[in-house]
Coordinates of N, CA, C and O in Angstrom, one line a residue:
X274 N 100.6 126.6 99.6 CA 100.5 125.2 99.2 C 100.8 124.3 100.3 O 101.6 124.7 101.2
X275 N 100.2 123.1 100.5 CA 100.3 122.2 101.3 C 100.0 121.0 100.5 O 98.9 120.7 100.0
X276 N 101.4 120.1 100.5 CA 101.8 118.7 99.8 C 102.0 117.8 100.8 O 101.8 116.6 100.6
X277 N 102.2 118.1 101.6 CA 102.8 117.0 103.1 C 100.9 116.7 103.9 O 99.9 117.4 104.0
X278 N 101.3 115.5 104.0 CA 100.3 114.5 104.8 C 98.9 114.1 103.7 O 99.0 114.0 102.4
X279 N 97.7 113.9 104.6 CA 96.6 113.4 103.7 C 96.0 113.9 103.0 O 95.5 113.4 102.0
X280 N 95.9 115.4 103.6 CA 95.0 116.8 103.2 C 96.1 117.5 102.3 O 97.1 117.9 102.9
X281 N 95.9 117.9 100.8 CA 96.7 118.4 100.4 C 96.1 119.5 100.0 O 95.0 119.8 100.5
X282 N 96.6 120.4 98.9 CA 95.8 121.6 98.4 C 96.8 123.1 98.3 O 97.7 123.5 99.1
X283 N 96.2 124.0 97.1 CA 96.6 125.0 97.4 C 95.7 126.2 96.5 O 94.9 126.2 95.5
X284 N 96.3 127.1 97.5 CA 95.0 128.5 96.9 C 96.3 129.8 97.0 O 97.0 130.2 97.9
X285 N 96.1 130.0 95.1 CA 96.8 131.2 94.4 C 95.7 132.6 94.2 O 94.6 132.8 93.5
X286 N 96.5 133.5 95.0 CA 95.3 134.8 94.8 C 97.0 135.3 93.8 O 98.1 135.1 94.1
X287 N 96.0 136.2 92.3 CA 96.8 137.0 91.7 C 96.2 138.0 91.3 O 95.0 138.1 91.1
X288 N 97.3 139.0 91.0 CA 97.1 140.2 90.7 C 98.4 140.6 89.5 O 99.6 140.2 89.6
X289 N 97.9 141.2 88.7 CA 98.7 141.3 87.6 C 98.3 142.7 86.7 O 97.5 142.8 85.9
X290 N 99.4 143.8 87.4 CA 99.0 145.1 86.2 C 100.2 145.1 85.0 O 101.4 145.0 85.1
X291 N 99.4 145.1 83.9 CA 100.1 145.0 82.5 C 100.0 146.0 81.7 O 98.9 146.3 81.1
X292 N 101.1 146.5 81.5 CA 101.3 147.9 80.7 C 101.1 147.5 79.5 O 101.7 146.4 79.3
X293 N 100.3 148.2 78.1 CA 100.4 147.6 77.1 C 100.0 146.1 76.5 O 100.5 145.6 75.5
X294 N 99.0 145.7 77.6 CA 98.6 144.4 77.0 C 98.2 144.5 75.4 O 97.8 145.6 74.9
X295 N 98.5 142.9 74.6 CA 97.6 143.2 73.1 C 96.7 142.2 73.1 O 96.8 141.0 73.3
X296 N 95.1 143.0 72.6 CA 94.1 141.8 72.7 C 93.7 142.1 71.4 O 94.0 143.2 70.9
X297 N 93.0 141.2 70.8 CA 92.3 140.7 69.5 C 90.8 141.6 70.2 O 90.0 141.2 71.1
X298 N 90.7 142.7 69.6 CA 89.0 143.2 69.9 C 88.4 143.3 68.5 O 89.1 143.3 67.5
X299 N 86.9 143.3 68.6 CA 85.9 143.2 67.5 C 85.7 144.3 67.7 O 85.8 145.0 68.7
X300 N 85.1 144.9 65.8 CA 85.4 146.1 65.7 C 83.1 146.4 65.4 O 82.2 145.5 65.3
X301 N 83.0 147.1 65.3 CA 81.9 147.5 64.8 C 81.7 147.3 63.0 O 80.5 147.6 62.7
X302 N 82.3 146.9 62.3 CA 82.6 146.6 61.1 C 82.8 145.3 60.7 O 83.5 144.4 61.3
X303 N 82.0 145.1 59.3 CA 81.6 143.7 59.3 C 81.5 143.5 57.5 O 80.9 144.3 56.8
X304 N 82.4 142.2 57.1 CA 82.6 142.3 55.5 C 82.2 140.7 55.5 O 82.6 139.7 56.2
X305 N 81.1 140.7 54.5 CA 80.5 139.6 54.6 C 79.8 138.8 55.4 O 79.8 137.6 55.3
X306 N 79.1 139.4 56.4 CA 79.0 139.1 57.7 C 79.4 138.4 58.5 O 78.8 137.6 59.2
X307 N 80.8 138.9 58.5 CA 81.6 138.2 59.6 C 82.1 139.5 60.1 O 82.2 140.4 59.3
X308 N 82.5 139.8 61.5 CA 82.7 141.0 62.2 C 84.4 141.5 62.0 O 85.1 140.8 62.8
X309 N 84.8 142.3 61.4 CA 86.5 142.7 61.3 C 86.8 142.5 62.8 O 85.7 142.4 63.4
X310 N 87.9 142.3 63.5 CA 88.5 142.2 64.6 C 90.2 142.7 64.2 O 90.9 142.3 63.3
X311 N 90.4 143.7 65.4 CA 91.9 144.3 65.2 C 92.7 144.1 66.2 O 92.0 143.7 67.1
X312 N 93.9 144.3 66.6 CA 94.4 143.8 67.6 C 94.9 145.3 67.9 O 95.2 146.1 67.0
X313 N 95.0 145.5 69.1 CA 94.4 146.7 70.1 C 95.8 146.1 71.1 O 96.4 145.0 71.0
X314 N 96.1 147.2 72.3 CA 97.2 147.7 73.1 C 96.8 148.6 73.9 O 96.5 149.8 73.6
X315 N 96.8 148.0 75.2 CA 95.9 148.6 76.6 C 96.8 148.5 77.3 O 97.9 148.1 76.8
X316 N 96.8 149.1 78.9 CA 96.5 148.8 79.9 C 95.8 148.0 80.7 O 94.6 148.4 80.7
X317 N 95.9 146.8 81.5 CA 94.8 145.8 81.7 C 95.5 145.1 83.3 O 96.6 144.7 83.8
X318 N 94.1 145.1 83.8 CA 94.3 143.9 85.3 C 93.9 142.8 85.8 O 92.7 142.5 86.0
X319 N 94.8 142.2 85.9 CA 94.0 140.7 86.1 C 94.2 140.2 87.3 O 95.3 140.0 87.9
X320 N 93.0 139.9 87.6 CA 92.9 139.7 89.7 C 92.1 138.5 89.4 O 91.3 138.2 88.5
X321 N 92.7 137.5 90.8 CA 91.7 135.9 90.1 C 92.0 135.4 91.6 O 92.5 135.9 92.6
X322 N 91.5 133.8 91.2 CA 92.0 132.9 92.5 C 91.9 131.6 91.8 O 91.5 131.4 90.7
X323 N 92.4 130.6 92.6 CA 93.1 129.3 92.0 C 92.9 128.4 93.5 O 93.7 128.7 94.4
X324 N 91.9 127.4 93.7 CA 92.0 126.7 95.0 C 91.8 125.5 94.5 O 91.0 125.5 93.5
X325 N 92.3 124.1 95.0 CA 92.3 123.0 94.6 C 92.4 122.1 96.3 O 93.5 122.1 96.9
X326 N 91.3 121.5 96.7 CA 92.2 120.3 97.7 C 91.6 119.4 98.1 O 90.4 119.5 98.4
X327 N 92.3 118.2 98.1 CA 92.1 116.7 98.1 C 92.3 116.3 99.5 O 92.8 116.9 100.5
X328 N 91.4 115.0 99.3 CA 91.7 114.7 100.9 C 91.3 113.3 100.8 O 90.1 113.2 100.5
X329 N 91.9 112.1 100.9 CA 91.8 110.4 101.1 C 90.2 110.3 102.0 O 90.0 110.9 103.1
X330 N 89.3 109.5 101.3 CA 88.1 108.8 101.7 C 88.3 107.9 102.4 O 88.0 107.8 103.6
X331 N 89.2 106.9 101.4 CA 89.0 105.5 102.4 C 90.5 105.2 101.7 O 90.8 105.4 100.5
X332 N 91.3 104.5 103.0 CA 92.7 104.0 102.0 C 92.5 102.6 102.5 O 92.1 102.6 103.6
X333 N 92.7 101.3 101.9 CA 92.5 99.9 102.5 C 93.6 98.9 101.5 O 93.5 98.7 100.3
X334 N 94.4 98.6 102.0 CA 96.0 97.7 101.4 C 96.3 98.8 99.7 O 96.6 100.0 99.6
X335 N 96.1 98.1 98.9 CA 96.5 99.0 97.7 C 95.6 100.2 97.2 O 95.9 101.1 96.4
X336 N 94.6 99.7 97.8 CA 93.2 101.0 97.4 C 93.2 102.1 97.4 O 92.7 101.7 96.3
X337 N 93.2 102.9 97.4 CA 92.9 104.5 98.2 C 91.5 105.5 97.1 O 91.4 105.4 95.8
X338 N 91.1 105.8 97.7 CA 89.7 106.7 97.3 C 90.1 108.0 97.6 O 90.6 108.3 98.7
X339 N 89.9 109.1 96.5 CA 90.2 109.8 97.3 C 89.0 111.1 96.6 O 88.3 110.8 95.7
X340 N 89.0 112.6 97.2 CA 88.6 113.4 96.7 C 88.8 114.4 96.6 O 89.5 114.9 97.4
X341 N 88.3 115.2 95.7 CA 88.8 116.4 95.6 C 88.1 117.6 95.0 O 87.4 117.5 94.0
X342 N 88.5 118.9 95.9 CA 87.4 120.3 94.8 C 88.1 121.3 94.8 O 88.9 121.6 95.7
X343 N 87.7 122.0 93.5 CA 88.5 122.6 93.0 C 87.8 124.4 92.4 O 86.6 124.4 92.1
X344 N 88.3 125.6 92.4 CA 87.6 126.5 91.9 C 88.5 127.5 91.2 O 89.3 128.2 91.9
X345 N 88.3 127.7 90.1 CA 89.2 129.3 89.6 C 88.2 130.1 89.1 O 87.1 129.6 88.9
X346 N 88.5 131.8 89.0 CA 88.3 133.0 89.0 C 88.8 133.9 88.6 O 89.7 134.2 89.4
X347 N 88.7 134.8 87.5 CA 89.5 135.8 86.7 C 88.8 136.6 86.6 O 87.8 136.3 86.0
X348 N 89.1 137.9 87.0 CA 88.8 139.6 86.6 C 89.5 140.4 86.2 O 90.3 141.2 86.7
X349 N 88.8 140.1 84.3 CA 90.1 141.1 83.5 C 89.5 142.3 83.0 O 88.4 142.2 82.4
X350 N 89.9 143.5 83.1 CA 89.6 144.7 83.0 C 90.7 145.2 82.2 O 91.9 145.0 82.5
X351 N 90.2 146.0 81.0 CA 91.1 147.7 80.4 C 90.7 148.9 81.4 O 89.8 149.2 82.1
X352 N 92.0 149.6 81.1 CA 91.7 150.7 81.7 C 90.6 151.9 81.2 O 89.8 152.5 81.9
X353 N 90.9 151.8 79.8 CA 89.5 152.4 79.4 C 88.7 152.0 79.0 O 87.6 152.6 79.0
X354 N 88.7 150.5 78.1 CA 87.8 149.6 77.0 C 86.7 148.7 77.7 O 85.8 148.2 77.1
X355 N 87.0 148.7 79.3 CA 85.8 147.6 79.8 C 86.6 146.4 80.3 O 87.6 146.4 81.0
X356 N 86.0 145.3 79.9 CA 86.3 143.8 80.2 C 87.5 143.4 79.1 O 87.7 144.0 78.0
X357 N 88.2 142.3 79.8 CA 89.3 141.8 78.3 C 88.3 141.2 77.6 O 87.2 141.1 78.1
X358 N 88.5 140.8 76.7 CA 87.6 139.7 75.9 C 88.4 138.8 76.2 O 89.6 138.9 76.5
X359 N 87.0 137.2 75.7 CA 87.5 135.6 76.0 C 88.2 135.7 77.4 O 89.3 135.3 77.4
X360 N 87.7 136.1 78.7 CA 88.2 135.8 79.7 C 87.1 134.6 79.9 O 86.0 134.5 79.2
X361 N 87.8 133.5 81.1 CA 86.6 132.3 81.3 C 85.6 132.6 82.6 O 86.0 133.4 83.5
X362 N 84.4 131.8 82.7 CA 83.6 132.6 83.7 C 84.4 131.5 85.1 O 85.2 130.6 85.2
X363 N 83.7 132.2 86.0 CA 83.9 131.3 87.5 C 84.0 129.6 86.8 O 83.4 129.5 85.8
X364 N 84.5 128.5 87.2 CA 84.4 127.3 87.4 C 84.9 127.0 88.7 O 85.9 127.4 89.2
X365 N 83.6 126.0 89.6 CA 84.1 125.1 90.3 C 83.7 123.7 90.5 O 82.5 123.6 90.7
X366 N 84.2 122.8 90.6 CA 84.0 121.2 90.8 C 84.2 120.4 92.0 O 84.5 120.6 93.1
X367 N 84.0 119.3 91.3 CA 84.3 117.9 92.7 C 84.8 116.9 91.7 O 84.4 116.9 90.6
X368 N 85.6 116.1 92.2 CA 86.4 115.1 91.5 C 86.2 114.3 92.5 O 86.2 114.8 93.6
X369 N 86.0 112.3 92.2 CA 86.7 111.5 93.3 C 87.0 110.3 91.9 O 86.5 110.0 90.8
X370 N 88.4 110.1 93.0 CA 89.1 109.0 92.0 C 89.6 107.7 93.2 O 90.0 107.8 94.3
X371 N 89.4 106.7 92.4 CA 89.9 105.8 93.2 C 91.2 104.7 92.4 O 91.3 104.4 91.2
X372 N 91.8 104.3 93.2 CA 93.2 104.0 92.6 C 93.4 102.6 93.1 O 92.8 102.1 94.0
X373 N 94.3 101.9 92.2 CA 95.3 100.7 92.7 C 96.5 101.0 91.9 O 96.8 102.0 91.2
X374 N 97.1 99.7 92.3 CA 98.4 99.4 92.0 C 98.3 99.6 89.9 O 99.0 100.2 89.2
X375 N 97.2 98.7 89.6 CA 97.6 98.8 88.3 C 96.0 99.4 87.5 O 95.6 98.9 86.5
X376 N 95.3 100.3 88.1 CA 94.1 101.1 87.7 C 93.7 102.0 88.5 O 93.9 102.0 89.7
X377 N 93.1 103.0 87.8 CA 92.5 104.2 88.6 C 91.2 104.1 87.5 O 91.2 103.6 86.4
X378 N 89.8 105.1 88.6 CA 89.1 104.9 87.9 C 88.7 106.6 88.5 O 88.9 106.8 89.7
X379 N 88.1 107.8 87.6 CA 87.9 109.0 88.2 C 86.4 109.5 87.7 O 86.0 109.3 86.6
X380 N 85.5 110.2 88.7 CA 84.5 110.6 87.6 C 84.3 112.4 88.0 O 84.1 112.8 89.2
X381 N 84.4 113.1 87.2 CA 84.3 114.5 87.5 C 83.4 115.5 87.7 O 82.6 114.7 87.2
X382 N 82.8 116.4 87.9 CA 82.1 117.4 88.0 C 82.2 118.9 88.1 O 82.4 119.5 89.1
X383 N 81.9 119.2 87.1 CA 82.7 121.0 86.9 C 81.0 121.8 86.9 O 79.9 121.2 86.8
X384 N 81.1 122.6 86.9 CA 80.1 123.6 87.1 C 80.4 125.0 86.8 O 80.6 125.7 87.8
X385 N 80.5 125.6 85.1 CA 81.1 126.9 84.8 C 79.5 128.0 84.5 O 78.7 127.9 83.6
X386 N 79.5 128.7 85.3 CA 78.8 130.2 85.5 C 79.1 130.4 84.1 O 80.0 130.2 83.3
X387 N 77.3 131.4 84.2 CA 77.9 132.2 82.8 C 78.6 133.1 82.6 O 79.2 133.2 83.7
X388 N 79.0 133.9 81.9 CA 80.0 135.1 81.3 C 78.6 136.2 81.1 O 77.6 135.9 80.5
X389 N 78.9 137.1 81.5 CA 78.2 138.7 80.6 C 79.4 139.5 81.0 O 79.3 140.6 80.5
X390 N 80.5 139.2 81.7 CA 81.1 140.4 82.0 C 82.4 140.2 80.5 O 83.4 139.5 80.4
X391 N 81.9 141.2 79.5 CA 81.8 140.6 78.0 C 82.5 142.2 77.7 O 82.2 143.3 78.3
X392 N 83.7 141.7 76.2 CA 83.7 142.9 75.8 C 83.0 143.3 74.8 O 81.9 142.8 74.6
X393 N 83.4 144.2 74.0 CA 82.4 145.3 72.8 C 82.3 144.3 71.8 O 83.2 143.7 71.1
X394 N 81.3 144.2 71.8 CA 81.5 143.4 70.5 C 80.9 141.9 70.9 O 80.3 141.3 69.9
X395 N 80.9 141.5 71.9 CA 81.0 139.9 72.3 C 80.1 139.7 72.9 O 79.8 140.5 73.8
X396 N 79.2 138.3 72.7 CA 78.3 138.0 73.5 C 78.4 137.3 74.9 O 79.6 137.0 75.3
X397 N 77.4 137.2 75.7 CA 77.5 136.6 76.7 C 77.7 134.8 76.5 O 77.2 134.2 75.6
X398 N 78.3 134.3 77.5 CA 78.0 132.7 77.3 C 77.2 132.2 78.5 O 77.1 133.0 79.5
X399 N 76.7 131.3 78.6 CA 75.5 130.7 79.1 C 76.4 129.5 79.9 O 77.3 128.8 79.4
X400 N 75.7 129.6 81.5 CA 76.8 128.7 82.4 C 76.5 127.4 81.8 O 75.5 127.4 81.1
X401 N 77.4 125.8 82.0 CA 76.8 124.2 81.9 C 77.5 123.8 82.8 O 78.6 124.3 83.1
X402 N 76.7 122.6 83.3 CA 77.8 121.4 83.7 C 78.4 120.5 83.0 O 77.8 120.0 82.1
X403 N 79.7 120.0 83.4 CA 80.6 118.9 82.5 C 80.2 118.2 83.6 O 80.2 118.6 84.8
X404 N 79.9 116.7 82.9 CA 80.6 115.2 83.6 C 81.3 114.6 83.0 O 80.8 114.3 81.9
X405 N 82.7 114.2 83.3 CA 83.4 113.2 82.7 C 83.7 112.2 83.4 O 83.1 112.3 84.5
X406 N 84.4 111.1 83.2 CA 84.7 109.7 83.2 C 85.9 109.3 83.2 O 86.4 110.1 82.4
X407 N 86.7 108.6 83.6 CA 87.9 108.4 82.9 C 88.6 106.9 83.8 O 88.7 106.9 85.0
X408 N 88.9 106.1 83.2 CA 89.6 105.0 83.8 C 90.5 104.4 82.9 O 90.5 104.5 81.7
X409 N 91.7 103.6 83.6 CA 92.4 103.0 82.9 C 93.4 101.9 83.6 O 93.8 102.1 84.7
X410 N 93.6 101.1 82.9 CA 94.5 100.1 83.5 C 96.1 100.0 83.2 O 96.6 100.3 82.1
X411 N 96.9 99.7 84.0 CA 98.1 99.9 82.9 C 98.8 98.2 83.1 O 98.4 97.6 84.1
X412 N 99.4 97.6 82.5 CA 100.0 96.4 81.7 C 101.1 96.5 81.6 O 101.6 97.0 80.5
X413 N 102.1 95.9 82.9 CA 103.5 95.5 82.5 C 103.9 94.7 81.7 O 103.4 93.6 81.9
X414 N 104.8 94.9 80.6 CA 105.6 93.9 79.7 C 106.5 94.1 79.7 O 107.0 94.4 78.6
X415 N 107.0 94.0 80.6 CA 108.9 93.1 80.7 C 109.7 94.8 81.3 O 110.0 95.2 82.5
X416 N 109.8 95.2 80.3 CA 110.6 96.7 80.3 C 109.6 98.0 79.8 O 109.6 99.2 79.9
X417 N 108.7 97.1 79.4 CA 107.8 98.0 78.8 C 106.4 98.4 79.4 O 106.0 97.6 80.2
X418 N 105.5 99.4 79.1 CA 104.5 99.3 80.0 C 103.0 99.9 78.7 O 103.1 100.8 77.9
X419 N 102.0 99.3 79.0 CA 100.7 99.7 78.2 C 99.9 99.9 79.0 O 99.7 99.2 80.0
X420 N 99.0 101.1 78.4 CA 98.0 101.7 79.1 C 96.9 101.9 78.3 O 96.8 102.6 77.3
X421 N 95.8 100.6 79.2 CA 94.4 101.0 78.2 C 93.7 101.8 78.6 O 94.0 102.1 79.8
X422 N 92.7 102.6 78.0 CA 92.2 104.0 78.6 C 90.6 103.6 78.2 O 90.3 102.8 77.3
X423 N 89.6 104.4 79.3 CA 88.3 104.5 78.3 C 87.9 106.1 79.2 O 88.0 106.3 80.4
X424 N 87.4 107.1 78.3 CA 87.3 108.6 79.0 C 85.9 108.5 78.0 O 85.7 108.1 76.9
X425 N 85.1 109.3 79.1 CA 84.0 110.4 78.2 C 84.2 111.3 79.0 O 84.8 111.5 80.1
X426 N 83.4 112.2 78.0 CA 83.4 113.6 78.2 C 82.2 114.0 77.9 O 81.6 113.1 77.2
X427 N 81.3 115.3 78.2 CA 80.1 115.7 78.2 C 79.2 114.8 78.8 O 78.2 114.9 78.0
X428 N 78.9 113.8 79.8 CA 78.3 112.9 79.5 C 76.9 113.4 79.9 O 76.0 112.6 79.9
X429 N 76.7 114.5 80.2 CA 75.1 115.3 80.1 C 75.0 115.6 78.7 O 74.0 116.4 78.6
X430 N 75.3 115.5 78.0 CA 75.6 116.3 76.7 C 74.9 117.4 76.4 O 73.9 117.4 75.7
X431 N 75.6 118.7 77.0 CA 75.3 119.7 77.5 C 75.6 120.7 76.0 O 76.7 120.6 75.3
X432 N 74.8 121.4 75.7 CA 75.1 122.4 74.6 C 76.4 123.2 75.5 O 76.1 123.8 76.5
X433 N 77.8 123.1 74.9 CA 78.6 124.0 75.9 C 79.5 124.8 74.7 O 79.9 124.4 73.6
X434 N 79.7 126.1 75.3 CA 79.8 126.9 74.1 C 80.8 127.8 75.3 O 80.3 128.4 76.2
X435 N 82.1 127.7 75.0 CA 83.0 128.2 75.8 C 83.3 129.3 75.6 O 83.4 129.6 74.4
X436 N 83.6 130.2 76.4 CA 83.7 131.7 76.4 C 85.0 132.2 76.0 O 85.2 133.4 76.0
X437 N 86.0 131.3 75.8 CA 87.6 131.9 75.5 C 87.3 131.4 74.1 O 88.4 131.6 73.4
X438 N 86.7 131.0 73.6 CA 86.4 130.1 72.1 C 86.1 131.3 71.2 O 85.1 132.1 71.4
X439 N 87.0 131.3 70.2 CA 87.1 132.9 69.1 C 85.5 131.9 68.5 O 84.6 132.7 68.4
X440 N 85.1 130.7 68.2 CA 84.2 130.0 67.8 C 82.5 129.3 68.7 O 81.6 128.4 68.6
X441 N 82.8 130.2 69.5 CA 81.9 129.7 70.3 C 80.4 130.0 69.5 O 79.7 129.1 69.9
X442 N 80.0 130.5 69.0 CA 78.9 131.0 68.7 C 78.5 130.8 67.1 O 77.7 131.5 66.6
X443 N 79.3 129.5 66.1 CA 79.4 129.1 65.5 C 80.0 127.3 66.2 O 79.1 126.5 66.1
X444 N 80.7 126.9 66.6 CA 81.0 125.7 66.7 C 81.2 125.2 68.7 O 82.1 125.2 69.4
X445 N 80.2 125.0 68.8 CA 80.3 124.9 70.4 C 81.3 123.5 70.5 O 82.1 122.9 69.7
X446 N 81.1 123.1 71.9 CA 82.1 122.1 72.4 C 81.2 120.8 72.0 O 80.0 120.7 72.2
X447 N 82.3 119.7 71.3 CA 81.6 118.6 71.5 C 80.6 118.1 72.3 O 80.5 118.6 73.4
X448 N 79.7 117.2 71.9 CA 78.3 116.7 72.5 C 79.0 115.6 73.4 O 80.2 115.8 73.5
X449 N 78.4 114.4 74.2 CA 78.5 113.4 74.6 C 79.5 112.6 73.7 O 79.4 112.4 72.5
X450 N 80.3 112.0 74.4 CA 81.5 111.1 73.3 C 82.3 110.2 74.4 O 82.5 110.5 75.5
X451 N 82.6 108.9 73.8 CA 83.5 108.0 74.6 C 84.8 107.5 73.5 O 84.9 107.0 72.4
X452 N 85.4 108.0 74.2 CA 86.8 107.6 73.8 C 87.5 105.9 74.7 O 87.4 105.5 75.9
X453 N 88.1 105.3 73.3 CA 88.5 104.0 74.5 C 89.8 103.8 73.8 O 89.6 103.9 72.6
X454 N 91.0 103.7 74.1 CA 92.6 103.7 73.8 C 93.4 102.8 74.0 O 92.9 101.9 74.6
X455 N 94.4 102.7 73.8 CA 95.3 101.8 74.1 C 96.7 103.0 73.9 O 96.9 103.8 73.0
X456 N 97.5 102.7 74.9 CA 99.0 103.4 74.6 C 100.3 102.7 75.2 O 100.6 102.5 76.4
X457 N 101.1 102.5 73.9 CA 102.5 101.5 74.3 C 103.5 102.4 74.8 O 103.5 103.5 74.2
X458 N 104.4 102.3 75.7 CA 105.6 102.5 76.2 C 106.8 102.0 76.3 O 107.2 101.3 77.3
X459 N 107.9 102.2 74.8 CA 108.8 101.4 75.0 C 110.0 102.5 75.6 O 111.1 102.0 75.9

């Protein structure tokens, strides 16, 4: 990890052997056509990575710009069953946000790979891109402080159908949407 100075950032490599993990697996059996699922007790490893780091554009009296990219990675395996199920596939992005004293404004970019590396039972998910949005002002009153917000999300409005989602394959992720808020702080 590195927090000190302009360039910040950090990169987690893990590794994790787990005696007896318990996962929700799908079974070959199916009542009403919906597929039975039992919860099962393995052996299982999970090896990944976690990198994140920012670095100032332009800083000018209260301004600062800044940017940032980011990537995680998970490889979960049973010892005899294959893949864990609902692991998420590769994601990585770019974020740039720019700030003042009393607003920030951010727009994002994620980029998630598909999934096949799937367990019994489970389908593959199909990679998308996210764009989001997000800005907000905040409003001193006296002791108190308010924060107007306006965020989207999807703004490709990308068919996204998440791979840790027991529902993916019936209820994907919301479409294109703008959310606009207000939140008091006493």
């Amino acid at each position: 990890r590195k927090h000190a100075g302009d360039v910040t950032g950090e990169l987690n490599f893990f590794y994790n052997d787990i005696a007896d993990y318990i996962y929700l697996a799908d079974t070959a059996v199916e009542v009403d056509e919906v597929t039975v699922a039992r919860y099962r007790q393995e052996d299982a490893r999970f090896m990944g990575v976690e990198a994140q780091l920012s670095a100032p554009l332009r800083r000018s009296g209260d301004h600062l710009t800044e940017v940032s990219a980011f990537a995680d990675y998970v490889n979960a395996e049973l010892d005899r069953s294959g893949d864990v199920p609902r692991i998420p596939a590769l994601r990585a992005g770019v974020e740039i946000k720019h700030s003042h004293v009393h607003w920030q404004a951010k727009l994002r970019w994620q980029e998630v790979q598909k999934q096949d590396d799937v367990a019994f039972g489970e389908l593959p998910s199909a990679g998308y891109s996210l764009l989001t949005a997000y800005a907000d002002w905040h409003v001193d009153l006296g002791d108190n402080e308010a924060l107007v917000f306006l965020r989207g999300t999807n703004l490709l409005d990308e068919e996204i159908r998440e791979h840790p989602s027991f529902l993916k394959e019936i209820a994907p992720a919301a479409g294109r949407a703008w959310e606009l808020g207000l939140r008091f702080n006493f």
